[in-house]
Short mmCIF file of C-alpha atoms in Angstrom, two decimals:
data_model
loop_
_atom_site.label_atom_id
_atom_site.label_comp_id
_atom_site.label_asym_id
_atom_site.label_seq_id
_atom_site.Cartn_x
_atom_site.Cartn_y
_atom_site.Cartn_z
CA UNK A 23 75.97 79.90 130.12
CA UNK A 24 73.27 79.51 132.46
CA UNK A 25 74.54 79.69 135.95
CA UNK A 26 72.95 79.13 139.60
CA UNK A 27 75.16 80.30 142.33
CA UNK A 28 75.29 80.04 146.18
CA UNK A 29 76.63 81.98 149.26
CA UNK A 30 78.21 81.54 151.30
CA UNK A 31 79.99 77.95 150.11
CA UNK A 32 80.00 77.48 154.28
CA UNK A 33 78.70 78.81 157.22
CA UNK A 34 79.27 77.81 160.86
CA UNK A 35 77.09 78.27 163.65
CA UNK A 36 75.92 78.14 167.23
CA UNK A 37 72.86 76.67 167.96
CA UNK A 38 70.58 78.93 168.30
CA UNK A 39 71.54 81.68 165.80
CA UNK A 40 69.53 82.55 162.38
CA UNK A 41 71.01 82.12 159.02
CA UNK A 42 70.43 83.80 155.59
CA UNK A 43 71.64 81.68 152.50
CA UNK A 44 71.18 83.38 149.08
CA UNK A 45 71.01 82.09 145.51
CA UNK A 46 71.26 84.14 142.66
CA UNK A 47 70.56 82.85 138.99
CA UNK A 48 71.62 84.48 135.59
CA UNK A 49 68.23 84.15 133.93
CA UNK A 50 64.50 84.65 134.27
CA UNK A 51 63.52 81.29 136.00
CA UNK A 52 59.72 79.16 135.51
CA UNK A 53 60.47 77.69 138.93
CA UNK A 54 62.89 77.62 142.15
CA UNK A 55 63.43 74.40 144.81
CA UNK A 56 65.27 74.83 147.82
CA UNK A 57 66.00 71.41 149.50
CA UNK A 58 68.31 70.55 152.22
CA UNK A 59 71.06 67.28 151.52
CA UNK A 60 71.48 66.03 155.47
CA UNK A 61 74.84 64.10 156.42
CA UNK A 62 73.43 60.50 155.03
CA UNK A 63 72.91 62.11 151.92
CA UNK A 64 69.21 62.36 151.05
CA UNK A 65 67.41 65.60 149.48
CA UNK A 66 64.60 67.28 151.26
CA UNK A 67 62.15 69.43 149.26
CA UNK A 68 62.39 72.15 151.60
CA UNK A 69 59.82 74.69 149.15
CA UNK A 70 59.00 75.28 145.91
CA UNK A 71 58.81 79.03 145.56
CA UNK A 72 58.80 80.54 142.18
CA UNK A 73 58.29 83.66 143.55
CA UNK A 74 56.52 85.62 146.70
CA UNK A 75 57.46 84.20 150.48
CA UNK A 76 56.82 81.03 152.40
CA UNK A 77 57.26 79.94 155.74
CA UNK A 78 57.45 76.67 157.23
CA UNK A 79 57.93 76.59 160.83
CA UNK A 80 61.51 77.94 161.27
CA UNK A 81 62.39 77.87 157.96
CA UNK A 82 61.17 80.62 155.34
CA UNK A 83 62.24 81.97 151.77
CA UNK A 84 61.74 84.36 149.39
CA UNK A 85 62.15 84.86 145.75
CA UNK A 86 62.71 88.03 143.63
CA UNK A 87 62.37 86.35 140.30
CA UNK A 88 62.80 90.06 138.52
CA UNK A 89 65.65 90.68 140.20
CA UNK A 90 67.10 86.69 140.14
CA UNK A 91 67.50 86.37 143.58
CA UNK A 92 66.13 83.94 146.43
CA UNK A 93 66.80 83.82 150.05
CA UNK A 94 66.39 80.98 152.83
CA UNK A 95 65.95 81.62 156.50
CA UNK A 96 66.88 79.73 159.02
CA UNK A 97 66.23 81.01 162.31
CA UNK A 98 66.81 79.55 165.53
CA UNK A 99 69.47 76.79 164.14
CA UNK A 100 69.62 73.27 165.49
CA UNK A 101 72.08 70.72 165.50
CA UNK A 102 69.57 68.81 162.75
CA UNK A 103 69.49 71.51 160.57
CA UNK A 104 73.43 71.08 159.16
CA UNK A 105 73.91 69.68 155.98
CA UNK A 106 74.29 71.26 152.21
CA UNK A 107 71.25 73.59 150.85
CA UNK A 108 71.16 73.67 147.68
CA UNK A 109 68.56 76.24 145.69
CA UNK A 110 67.23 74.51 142.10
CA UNK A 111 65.95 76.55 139.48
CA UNK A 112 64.11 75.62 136.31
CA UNK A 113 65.12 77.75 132.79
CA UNK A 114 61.67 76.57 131.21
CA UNK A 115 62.23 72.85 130.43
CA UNK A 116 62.03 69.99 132.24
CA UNK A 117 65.55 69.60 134.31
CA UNK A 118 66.86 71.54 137.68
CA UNK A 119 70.04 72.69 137.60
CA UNK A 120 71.58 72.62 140.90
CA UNK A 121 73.45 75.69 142.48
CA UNK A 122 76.86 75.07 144.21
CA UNK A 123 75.29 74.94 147.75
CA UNK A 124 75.83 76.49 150.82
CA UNK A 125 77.59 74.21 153.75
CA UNK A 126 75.89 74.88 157.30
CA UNK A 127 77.40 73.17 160.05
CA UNK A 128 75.64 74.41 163.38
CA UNK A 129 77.98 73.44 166.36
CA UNK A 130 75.82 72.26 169.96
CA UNK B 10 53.69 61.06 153.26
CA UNK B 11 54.46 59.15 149.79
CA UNK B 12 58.20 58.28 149.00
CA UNK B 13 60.37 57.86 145.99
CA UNK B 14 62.34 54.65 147.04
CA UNK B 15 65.37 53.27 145.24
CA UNK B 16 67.41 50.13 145.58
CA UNK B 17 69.94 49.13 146.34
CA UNK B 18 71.24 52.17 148.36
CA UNK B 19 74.94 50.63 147.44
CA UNK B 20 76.54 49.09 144.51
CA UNK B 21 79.94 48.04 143.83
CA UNK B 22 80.73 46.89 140.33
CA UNK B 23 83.74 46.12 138.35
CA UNK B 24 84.69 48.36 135.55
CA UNK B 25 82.83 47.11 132.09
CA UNK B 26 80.04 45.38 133.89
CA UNK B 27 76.58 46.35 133.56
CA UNK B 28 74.29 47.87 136.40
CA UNK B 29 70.65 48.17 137.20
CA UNK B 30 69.60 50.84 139.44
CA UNK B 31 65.99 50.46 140.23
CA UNK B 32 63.05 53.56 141.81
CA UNK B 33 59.90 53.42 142.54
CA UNK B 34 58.17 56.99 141.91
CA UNK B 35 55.83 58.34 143.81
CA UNK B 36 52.77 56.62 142.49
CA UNK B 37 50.38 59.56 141.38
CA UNK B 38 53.19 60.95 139.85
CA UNK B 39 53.76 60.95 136.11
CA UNK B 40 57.37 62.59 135.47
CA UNK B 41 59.97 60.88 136.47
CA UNK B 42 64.27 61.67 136.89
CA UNK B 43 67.70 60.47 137.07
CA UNK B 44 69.78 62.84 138.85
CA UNK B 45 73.87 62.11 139.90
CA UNK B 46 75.95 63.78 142.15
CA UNK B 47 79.69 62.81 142.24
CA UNK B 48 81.22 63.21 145.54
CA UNK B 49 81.67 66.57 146.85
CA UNK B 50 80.19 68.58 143.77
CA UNK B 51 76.71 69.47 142.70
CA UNK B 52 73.73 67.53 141.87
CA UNK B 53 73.72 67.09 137.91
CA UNK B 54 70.54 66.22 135.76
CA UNK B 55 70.79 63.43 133.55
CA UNK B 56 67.44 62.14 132.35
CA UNK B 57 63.62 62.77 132.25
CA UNK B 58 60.83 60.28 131.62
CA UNK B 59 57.29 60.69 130.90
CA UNK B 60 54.36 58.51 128.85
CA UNK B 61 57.20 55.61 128.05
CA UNK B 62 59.35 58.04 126.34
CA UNK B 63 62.50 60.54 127.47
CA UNK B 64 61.50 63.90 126.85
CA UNK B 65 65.29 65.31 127.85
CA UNK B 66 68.32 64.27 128.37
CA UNK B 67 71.94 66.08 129.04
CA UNK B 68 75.08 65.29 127.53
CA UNK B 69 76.15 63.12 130.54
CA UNK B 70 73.44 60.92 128.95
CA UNK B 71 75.26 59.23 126.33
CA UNK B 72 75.25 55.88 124.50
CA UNK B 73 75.93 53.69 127.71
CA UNK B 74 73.07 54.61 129.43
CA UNK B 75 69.40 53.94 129.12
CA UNK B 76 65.87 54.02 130.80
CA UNK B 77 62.84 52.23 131.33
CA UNK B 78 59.77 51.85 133.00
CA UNK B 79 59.31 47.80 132.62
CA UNK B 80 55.94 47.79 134.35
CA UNK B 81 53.21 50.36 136.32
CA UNK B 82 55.89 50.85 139.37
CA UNK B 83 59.17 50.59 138.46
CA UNK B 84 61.69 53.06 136.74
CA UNK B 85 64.80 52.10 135.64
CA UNK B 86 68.59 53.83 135.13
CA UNK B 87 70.98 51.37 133.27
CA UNK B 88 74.38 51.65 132.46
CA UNK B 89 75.89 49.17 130.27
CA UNK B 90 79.60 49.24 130.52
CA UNK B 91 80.63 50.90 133.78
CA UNK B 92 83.49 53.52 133.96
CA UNK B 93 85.48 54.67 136.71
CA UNK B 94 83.74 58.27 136.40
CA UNK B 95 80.57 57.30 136.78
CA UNK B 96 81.27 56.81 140.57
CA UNK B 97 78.84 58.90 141.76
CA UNK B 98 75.60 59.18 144.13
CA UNK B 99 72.65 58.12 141.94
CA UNK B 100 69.29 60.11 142.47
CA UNK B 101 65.67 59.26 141.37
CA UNK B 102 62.89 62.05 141.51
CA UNK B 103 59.33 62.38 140.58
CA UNK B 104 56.77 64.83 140.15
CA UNK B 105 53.44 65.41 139.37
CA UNK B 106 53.83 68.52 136.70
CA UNK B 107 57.08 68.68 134.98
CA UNK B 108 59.55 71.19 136.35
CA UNK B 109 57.50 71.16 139.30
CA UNK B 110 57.80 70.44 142.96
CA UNK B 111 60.10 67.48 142.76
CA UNK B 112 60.95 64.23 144.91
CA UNK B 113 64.07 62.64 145.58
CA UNK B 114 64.51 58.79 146.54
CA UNK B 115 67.50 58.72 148.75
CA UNK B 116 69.74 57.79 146.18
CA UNK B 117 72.04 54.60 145.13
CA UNK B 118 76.27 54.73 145.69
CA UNK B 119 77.30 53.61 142.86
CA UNK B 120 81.01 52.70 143.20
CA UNK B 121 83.11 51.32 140.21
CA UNK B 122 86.08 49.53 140.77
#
């Protein structure tokens, strides 16, 4: 079946340090969401990147939809940054399905 | 910036009883979403909305549950007889293409007793 996964499951870091989460997905992909759950629970729509790079301020990602891979950068990690990333992916209809998420606790 | 709200942001219901979780999408937006995420696991799709009709659903999506939109505003996720697994973190979304950048509210604990 169609899968979405994440790595690492957790990561913990100093403040101050840069972070690379990856998602990989088993098949070609219309769209991928990245979005950030913080500790009260709420998703952020951190990009929408089907393919190519963005940045937004510290945070950036890339997609290599041929290859079925995206990454997210973090650099320069605050204490507001922890939570569960998740990467989204669309197969060509209408729902996301969720990878397993990456836990990033960064410690003060 | 606009935001998908949804009330109430807890619920605590007796097994068998009926409950009402309400959303209010973003209001340009045309596609709308029930998401759940049970505690601990992965955020699972359930239901998608558009022109007064559900153009998907996933298996999760069974008999007891439903959908509306009762006016211009409001979307609706009902589920009629409440079970002990459907415990869970209830998410609306939005968007303004489907499959597209989406929107979450900031979600309804729903906790069945």
């Amino acid at each position: 079946g169609i899968q979405v996964e994440q790595s690492p499951p957790d990561l913990i870091l100093q403040e101050g340090a840069n972070s690379t989460l990856r998602c990989n997905f088993s098949d070609s992909v219309n769209n991928l969401q990245w979005f950030h759950q913080n500790p009260w629970g709420q998703l952020i729509n951190l990009f929408y990147i089907p393919s190519g790079t963005k940045q937004n301020g510290r945070l950036s990602a890339t997609t290599v939809a041929t290859e079925r891979y995206s990454l997210l950068y973090i650099s320069s990690s605050q204490t507001t940054d922890s939570g569960v990333y998740f990467c989204a992916v669309n197969f060509g209809n209408e729902k996301l399905t969720f990878g397993t998420g990456t836990r990033l606790t960064i410690i003060p | 910036e606009p935001e998908v709200t949804q009330t109430p942001s807890h619920q605590v219901t007796q097994m068998g009883q009926e409950v009402i979780l309400r959303c209010v999408p973003i209001s340009n937006h045309l596609y709308f979403y029930w998401y759940r995420q049970i505690l601990g696991q992965k955020v699972e799709f359930l239901v998608s909305f558009y022109n007064n009709e559900i153009s998907e659903k996933s298996e999760i999506f069974d008999d007891q549950f439903s959908v509306e939109r009762p006016d211009g505003s409001n979307f609706t996720l009902k589920i009629r007889s409440t079970k002990l697994e459907d415990s869970a973190m209830y998410f609306c979304a939005s968007s303004e293409v489907p499959g597209e950048k989406l929107f979450f509210g900031s979600g309804t604990q729903l906790s069945v007793l």
